[in-house]
Coordinates of C-alpha atoms in Angstrom, one line a residue:
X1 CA -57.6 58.0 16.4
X2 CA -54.0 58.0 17.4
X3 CA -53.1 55.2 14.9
X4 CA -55.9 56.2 12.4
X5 CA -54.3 56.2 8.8
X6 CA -56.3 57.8 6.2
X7 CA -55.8 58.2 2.3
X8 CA -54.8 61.8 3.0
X9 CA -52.1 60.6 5.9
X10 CA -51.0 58.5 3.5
X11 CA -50.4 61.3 0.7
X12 CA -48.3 63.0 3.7
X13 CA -45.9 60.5 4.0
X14 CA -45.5 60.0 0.5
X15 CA -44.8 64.0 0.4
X16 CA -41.8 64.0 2.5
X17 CA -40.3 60.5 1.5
X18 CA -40.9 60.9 -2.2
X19 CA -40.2 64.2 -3.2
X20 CA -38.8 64.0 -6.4
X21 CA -41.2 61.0 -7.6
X22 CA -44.2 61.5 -9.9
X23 CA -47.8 61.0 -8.5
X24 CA -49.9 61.3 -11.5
X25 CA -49.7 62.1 -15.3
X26 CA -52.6 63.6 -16.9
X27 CA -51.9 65.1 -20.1
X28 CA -49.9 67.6 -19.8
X29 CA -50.3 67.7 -16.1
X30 CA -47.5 66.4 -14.4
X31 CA -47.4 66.3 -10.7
X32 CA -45.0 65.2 -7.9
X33 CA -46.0 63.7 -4.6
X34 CA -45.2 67.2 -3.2
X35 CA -46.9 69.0 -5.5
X36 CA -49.9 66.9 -5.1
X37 CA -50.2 66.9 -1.6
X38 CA -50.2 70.8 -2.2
X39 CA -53.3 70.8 -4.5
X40 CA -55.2 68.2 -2.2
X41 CA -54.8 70.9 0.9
X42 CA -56.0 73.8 -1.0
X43 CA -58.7 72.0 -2.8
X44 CA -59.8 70.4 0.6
X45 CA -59.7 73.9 1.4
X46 CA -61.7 75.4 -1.1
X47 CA -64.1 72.5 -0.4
X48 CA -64.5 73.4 2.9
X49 CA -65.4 76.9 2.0
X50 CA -68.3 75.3 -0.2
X51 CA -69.6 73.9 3.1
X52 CA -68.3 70.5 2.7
X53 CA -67.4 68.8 5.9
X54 CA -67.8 65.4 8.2
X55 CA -70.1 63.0 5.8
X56 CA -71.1 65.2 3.1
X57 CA -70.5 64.8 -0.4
X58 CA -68.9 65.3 -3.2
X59 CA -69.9 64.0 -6.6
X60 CA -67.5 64.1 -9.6
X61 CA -69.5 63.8 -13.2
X62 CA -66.9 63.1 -15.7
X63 CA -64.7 60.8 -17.1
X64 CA -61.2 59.5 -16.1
X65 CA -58.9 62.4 -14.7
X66 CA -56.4 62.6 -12.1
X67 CA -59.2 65.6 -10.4
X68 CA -61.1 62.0 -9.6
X69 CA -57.6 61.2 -6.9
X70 CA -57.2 64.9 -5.8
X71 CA -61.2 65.2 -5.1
X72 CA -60.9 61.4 -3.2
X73 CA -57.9 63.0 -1.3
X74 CA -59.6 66.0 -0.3
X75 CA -62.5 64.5 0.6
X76 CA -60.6 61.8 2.8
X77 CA -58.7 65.1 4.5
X78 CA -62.3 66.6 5.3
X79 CA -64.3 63.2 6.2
X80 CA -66.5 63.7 3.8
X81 CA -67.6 60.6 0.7
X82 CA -66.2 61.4 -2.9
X83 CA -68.5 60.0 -5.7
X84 CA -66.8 59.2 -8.8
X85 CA -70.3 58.7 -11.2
X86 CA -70.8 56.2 -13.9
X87 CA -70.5 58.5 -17.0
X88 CA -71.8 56.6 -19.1
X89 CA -75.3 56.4 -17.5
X90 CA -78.0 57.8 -18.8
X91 CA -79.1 61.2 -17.7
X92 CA -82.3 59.3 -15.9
X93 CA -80.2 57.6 -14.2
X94 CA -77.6 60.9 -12.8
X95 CA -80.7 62.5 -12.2
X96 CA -81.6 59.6 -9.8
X97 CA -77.8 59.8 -8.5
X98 CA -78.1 63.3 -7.8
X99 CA -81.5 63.0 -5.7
X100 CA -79.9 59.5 -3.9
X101 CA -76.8 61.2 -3.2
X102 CA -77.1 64.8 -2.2
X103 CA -73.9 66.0 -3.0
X104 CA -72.6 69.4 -1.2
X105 CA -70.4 69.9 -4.2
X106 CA -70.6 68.5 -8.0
X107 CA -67.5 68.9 -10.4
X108 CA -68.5 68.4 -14.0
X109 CA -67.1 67.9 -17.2
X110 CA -69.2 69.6 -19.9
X111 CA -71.4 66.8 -21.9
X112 CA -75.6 66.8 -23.6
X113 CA -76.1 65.0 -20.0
X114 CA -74.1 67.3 -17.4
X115 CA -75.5 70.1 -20.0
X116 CA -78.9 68.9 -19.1
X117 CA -78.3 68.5 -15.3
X118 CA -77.0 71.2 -14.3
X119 CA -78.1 73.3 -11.3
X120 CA -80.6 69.9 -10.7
X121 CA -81.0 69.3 -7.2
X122 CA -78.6 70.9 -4.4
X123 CA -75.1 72.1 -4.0
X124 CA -72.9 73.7 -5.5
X125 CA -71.6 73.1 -9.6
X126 CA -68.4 73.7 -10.4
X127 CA -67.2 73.2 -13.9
X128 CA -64.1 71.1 -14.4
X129 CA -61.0 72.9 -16.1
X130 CA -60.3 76.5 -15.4
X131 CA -63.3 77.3 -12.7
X132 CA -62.0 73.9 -10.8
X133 CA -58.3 75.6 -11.0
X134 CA -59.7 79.0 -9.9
X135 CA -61.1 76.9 -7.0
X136 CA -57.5 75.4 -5.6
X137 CA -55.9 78.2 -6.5
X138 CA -58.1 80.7 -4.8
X139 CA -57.9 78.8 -1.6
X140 CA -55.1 79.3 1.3
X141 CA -53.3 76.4 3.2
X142 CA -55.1 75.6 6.3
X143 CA -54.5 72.6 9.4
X144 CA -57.3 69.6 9.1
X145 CA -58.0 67.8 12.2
X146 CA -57.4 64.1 12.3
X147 CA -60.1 62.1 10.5
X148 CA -60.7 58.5 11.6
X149 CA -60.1 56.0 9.2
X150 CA -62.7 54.2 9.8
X151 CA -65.0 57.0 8.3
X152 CA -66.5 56.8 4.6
X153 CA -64.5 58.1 2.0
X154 CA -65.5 57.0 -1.5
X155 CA -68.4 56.0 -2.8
X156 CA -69.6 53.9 -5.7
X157 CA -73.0 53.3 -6.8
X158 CA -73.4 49.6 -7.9
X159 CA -76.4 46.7 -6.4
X160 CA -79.3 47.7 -8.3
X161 CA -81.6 45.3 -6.4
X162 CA -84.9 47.2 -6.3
X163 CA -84.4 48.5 -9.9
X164 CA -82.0 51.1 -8.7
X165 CA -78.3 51.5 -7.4
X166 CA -77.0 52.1 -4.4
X167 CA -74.0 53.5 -3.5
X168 CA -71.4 51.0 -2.0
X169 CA -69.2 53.2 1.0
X170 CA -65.6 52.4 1.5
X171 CA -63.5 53.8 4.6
X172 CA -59.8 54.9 4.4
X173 CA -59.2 51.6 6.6
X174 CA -60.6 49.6 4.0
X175 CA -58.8 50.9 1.3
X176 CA -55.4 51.2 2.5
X177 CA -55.9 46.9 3.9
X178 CA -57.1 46.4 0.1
X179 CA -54.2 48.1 -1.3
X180 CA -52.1 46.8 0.6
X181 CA -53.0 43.1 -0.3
X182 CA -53.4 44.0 -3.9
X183 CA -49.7 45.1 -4.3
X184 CA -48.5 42.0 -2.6
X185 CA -50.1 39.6 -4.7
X186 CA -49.7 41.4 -8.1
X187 CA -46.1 41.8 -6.7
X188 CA -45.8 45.6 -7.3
X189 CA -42.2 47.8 -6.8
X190 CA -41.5 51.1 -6.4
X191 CA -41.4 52.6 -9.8
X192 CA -44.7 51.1 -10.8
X193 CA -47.0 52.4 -13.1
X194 CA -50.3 52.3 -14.1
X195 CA -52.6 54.0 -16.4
X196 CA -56.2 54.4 -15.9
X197 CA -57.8 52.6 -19.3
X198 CA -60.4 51.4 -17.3
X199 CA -63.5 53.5 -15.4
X200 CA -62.5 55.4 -12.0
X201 CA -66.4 54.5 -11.1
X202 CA -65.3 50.9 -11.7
X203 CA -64.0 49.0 -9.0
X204 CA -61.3 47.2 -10.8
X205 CA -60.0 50.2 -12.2
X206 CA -60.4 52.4 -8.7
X207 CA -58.6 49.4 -7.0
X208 CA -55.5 49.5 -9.1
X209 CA -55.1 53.0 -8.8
X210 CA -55.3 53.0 -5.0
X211 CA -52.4 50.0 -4.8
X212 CA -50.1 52.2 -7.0
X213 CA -50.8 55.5 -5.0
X214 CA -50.2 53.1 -1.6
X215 CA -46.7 52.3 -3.2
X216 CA -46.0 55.3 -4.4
X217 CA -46.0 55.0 -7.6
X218 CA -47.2 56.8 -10.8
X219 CA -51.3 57.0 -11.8
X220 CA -51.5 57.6 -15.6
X221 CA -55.1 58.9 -16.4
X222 CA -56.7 59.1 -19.7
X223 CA -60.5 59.7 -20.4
X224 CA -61.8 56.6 -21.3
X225 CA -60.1 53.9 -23.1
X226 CA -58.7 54.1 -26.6
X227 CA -56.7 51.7 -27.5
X228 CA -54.4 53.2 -29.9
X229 CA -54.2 55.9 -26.8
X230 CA -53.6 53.1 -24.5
X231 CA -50.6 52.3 -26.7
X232 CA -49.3 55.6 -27.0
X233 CA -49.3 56.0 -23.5
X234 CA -48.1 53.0 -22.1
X235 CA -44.7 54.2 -24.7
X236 CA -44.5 57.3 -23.4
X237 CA -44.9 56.7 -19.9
X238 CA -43.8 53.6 -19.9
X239 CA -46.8 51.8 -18.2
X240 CA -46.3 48.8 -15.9
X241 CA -50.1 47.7 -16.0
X242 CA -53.4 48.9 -17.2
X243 CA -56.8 48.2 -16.8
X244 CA -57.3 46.0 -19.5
X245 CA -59.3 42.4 -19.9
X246 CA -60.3 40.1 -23.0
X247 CA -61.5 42.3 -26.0
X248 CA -59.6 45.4 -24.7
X249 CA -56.3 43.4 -25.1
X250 CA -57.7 42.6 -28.6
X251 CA -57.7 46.1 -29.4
X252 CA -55.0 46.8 -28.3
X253 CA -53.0 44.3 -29.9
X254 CA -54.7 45.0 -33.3
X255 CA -53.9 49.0 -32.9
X256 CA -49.9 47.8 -32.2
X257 CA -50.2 45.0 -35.3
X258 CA -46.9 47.2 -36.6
X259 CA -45.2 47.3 -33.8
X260 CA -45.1 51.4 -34.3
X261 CA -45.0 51.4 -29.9
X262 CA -42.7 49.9 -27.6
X263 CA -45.2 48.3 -25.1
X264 CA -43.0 46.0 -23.7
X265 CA -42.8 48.2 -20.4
X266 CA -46.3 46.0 -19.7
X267 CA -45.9 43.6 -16.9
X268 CA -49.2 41.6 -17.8
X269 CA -50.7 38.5 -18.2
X270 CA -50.5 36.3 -21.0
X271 CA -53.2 36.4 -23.5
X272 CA -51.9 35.9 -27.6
X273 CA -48.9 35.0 -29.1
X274 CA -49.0 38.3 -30.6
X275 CA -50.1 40.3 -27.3
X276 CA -47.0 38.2 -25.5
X277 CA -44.6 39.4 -28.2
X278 CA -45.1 42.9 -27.5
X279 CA -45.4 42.8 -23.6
X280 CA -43.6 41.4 -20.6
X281 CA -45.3 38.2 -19.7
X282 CA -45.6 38.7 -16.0
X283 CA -44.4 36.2 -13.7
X284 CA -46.5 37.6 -10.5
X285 CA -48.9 35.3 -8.5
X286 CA -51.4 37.7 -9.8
X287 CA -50.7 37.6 -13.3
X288 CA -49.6 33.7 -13.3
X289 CA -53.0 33.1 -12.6
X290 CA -54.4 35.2 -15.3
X291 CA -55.7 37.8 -12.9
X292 CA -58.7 35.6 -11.1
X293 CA -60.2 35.2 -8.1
X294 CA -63.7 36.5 -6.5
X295 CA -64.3 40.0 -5.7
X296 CA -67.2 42.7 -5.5
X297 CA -67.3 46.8 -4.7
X298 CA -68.8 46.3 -1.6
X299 CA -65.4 44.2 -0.2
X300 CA -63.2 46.7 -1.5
X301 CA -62.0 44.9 -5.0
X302 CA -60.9 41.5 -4.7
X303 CA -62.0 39.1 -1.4
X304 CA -60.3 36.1 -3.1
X305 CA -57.1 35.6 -4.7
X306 CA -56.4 32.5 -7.2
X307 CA -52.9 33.7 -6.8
X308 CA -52.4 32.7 -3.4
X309 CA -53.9 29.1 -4.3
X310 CA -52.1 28.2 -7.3
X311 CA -52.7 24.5 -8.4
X312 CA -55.8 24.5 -5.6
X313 CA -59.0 22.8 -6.1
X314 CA -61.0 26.4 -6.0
X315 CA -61.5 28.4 -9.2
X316 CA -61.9 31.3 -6.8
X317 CA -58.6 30.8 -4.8
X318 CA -58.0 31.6 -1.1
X319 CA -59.1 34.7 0.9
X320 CA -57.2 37.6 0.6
X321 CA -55.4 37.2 4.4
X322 CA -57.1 40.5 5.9
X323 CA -60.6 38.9 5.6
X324 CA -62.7 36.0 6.8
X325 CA -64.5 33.7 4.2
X326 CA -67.7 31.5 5.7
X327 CA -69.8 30.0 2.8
X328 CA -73.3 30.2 5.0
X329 CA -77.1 28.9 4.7
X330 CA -79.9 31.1 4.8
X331 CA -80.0 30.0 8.8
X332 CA -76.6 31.6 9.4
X333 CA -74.9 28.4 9.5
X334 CA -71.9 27.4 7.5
X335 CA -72.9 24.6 4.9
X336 CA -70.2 21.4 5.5
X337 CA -67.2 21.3 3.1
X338 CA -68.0 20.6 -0.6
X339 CA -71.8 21.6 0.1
X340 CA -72.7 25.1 -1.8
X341 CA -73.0 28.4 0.3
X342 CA -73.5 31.9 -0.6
X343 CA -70.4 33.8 0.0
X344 CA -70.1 35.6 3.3
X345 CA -67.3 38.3 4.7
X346 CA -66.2 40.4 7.2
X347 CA -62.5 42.0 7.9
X348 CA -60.7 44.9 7.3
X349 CA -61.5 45.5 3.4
X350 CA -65.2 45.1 3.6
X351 CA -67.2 48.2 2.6
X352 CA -69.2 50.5 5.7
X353 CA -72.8 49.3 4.1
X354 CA -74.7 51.4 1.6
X355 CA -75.7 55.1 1.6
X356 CA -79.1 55.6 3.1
X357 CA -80.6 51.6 2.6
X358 CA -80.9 50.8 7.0
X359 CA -83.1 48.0 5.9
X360 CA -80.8 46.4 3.4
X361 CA -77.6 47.3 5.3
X362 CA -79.6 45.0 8.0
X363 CA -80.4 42.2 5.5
X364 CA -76.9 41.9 4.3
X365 CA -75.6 42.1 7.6
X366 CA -76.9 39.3 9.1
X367 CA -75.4 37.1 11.3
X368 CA -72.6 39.5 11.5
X369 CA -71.4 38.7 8.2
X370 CA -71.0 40.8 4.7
X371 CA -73.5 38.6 2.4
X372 CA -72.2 38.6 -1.0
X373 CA -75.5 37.8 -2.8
X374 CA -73.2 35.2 -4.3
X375 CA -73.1 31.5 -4.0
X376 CA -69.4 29.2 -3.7
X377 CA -68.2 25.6 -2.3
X378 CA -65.2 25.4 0.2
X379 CA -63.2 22.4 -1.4
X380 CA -61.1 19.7 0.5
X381 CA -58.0 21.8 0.2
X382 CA -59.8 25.1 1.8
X383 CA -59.8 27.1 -1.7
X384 CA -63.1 28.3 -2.9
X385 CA -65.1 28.1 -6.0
X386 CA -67.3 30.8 -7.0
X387 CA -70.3 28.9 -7.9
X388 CA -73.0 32.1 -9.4
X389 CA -74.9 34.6 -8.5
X390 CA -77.9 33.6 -6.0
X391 CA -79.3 37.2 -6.7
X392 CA -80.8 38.1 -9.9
X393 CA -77.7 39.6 -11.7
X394 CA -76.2 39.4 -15.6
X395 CA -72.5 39.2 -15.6
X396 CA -71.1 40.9 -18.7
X397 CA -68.1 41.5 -19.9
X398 CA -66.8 43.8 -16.3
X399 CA -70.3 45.1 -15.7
X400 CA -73.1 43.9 -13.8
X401 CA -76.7 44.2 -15.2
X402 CA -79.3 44.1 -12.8
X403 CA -82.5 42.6 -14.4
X404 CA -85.0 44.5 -11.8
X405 CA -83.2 48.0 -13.7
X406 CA -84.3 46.7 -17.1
X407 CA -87.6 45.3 -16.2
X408 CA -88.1 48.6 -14.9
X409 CA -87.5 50.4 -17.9
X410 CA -89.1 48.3 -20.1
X411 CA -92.7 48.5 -17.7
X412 CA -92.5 52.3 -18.4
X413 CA -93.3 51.6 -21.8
X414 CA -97.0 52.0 -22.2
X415 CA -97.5 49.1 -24.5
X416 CA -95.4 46.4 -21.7
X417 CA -97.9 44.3 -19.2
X418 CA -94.5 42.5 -17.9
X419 CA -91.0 41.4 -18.9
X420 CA -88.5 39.4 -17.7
X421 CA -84.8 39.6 -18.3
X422 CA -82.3 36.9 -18.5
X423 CA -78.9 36.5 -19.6
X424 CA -77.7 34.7 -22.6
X425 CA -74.1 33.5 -23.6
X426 CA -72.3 35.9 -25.6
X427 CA -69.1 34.6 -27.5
X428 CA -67.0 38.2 -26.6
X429 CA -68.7 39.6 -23.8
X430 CA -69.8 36.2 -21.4
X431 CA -73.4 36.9 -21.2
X432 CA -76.0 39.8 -23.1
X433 CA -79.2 40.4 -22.0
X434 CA -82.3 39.2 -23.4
X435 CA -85.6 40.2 -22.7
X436 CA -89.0 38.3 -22.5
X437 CA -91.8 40.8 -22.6
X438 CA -96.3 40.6 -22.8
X439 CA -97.8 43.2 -24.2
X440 CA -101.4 45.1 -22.9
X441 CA -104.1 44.1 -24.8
X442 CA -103.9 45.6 -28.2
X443 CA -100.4 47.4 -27.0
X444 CA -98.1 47.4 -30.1
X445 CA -94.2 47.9 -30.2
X446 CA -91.4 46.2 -32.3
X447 CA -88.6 45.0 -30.5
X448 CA -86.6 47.7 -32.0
X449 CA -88.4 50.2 -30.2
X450 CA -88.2 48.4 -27.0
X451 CA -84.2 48.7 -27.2
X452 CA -84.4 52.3 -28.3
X453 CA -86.9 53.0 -25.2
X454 CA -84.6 51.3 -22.8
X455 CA -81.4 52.8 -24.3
X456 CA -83.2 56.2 -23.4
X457 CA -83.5 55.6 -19.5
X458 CA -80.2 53.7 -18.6
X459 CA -76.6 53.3 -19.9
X460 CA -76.6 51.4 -23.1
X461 CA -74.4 48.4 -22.1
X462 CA -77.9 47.5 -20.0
X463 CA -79.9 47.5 -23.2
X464 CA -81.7 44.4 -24.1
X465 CA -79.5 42.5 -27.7
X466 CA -82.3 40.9 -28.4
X467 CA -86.4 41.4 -27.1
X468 CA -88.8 37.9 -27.5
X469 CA -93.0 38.5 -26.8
X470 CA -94.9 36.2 -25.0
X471 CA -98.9 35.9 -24.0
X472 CA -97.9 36.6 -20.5
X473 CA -94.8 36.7 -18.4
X474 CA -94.9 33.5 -15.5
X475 CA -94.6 34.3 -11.7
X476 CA -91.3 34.2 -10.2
X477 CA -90.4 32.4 -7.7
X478 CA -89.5 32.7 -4.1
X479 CA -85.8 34.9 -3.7
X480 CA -84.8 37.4 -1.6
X481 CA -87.7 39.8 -0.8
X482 CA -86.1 43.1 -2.1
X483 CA -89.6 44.3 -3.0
X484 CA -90.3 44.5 0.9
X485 CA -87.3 46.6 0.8
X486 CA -88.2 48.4 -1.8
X487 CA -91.5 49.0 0.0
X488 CA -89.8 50.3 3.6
X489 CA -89.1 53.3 1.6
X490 CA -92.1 54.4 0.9
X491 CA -92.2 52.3 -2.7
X492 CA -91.6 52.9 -6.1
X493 CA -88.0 52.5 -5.7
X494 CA -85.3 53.9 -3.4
X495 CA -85.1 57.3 -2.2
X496 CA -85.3 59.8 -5.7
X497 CA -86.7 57.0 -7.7

């Protein structure tokens, strides 16, 4: 482990070489490198005393807050797995997240939901605020051994192949090669700055905010976006980039129509002739070519970079240099040049498998390879393009939606034989999800009550737009044989389910 370097080694260095500069802003938190690093080895402390330790643990329920970095931190100082959860699921869903997970520790934010869950399953609850203050502060300075860097650190629950998610693990070593790649091709300086608009439990929005701590730069965090708070802050902290995409930009642009912030601190990509006006229209590789690429949680962010292939053939780019890209058949062997392949990794930002799945870890391992569930063409040129999912999956808007999730909810309505769910085009969001459903005999519900029942049982951005009724629902088709999978833990869905 001599030349292990882990998130919290990291943190160290940035300690001593960066006193004076500020780590993260959270409203009216303001904390130096130095003063961070303090609060990471007390609270890593005070975790520790909770009987935290190697591979345990710890699940944060809550929106965006800078406790999400100090808990990762802490965790990556202990070698135990920090959980940032998706808040916005549905309290089914944490309940399932809870059993899955096991956490030795759960920080929560007070909500109807945490509310609800509280005390659920094992470990230890600690409130976020002034009992999560009491915690660090309560706790002494202690030595950590060495953790190797290969070793979990975060986890993030996404690939909801058997009707439930599983959580994606990520090593220091992984994060640190991701980072580093990131803030080469988006071209990022010391000084840079970038607010959390977007979900800590998203990886898009986690990956961001690990290049700027790798720099050692400033993490802004606010709750969850706003955009009119998204302006406010990117004036008063003078933002370099935020997580922001299509219909976010929109609202932000329309909360700044009279120019009443100065957002031009925004490095970004171009989007409107009015968003352009009030930004910097950035000139990085990354932003030239309007942020794209291929990436996934389970490879650490982004695998592919169209801004290291500008003017190639591939919509997808060229790998990001600390990975290798095969586009493979079924049989393991890579498909001839211009032939489609699904998308398989391996290197140094590729994700430690999932928690607790052996038998999928072992399917999307084979052949030594990361398999994507994705399918892409190598073109003359050696750029990629992403072709589509080859797994059942909706893309929408940043989010995946798992059809198996909402075919699940909708058979626990007693009136549903069998439903299908597709995607359909959306104009804002790329694709919604539409359901095809056959009632039991003499089974009645509306279509409205089939949203409202789904809405109940997972997060609403899964919900069905619009519900169609057929006489019966057709066989599928041959596919990957998650069911087995499903089945090699005992059925009914993963572990908890």
């Amino acid at each position: 482990m001599i030349h292990s370097l882990s998130l919290s080694d990291v943190l160290a260095d940035h300690a001593r070489s960066r006193p004076g500069i500020t780590a993260v802003v959270d409203g009216a938190t303001r904390l130096t490198y130095p003063e961070l690093d303090a609060r990471v080895t007390r609270l890593a402390g005070a975790l520790a005393g909770l009987g935290v330790g190697d591979g345990d643990r710890v699940l944060w329920l809550g929106r965006n807050s800078c406790a999400v970095l100090e808990l990762l931190l802490a965790c990556s100082r202990l070698g135990a797995v920090c959980c940032p959860a998706n808040w916005r699921q549905s309290e089914d869903e944490l309940r399932f997240v809870l059993a899955d997970l096991t956490p030795s520790v759960v920080v929560w934010e007070p909500s109807d939901t945490t509310a609800a869950l509280r005390g659920s399953g094992p470990g230890t609850w600690v409130r976020a605020g002034d009992e999560y203050e009491r915690l660090i502060a309560d706790a002494g300075p202690r030595e950590f051994p060495q953790v190797a860097d290969t070793e979990p650190v975060l986890a993030l629950y996404t690939a909801a192949f058997g009707g439930r998610p599983c959580a994606a693990l990520l090593g220091s070593a992984a994060l640190v090669a991701h980072a580093t790649s990131l803030l080469v091709v988006r071209q990022m300086e010391p000084g840079f700055t970038f607010l959390s608009s977007g979900p800590l439990y998203h990886v898009g929005t986690m990956m961001f905010c690990l290049a700027t701590f790798q720099i050692g730069g400033t993490n802004v965090f606010t709750p969850a976006f706003d955009a009119e708070e998204v302006c406010r802050l990117v004036d008063a902290e003078r933002v370099t980039q935020a997580f922001l995409f299509g219909p976010m930009i929109d609202a932000v642009t329309k909360a700044n129509a009279d120019g009443a912030y100065d957002l031009s601190s925004l490095r970004f990509v171009a989007h409107s002739a009015e968003w352009d006006d009030m930004i910097t229209v950035d000139g990085s590789p990354w932003c030239r070519s309007k942020m794209g690429g291929y990436g996934q949680t389970e490879v650490g962010g982004m695998l592919t970079f169209l801004g290291l292939a500008e003017g190639g053939a591939g919509f997808a780019g060229r790998p990001n240099p600390l990975v290798q890209v095969r586009l493979l058949a079924p049989d393991g062997v890579e498909v001839p040049v211009g032939e489609v392949g699904e998308i398989c990794a391996r290197g140094k930002t590729l994700f430690s498998g999932y928690f607790a799945r052996p038998d999928l870890n072992a399917v999307k391992s084979a052949y030594g390879w990361h398999h994507t569930g994705d399918l892409g063409r190598r073109e003359l040129d050696g750029t990629i393009t992403f072709i589509g999912p080859k797994l059942r999956m909706i893309k929408s808007g940043a989010e995946n939606v798992y059809p198996a999730e909402v075919e699940r909810a909708l058979a626990a309505h007693p009136a549903v034989a069998g439903a299908a769910v597709i995607g359909v085009p959306d104009p804002v969001w790329h694709q919604a999800v539409k359901a095809v459903v056959a009632l039991h005999p003499g089974g009645t519900a509306t279509a409205a009550e089939l949203i409202e029942h789904v809405k109940a049982s997972l997060a609403s951005y899964k919900k069905p737009r619009e519900v169609v009724f057929v006489d019966e629902i057709p066989t599928r088709g041959p596919g990957p044989d998650y069911d087995a999978l499903d089945a090699a833990h005992g059925g009914g869905g993963y572990p908890g389910d």
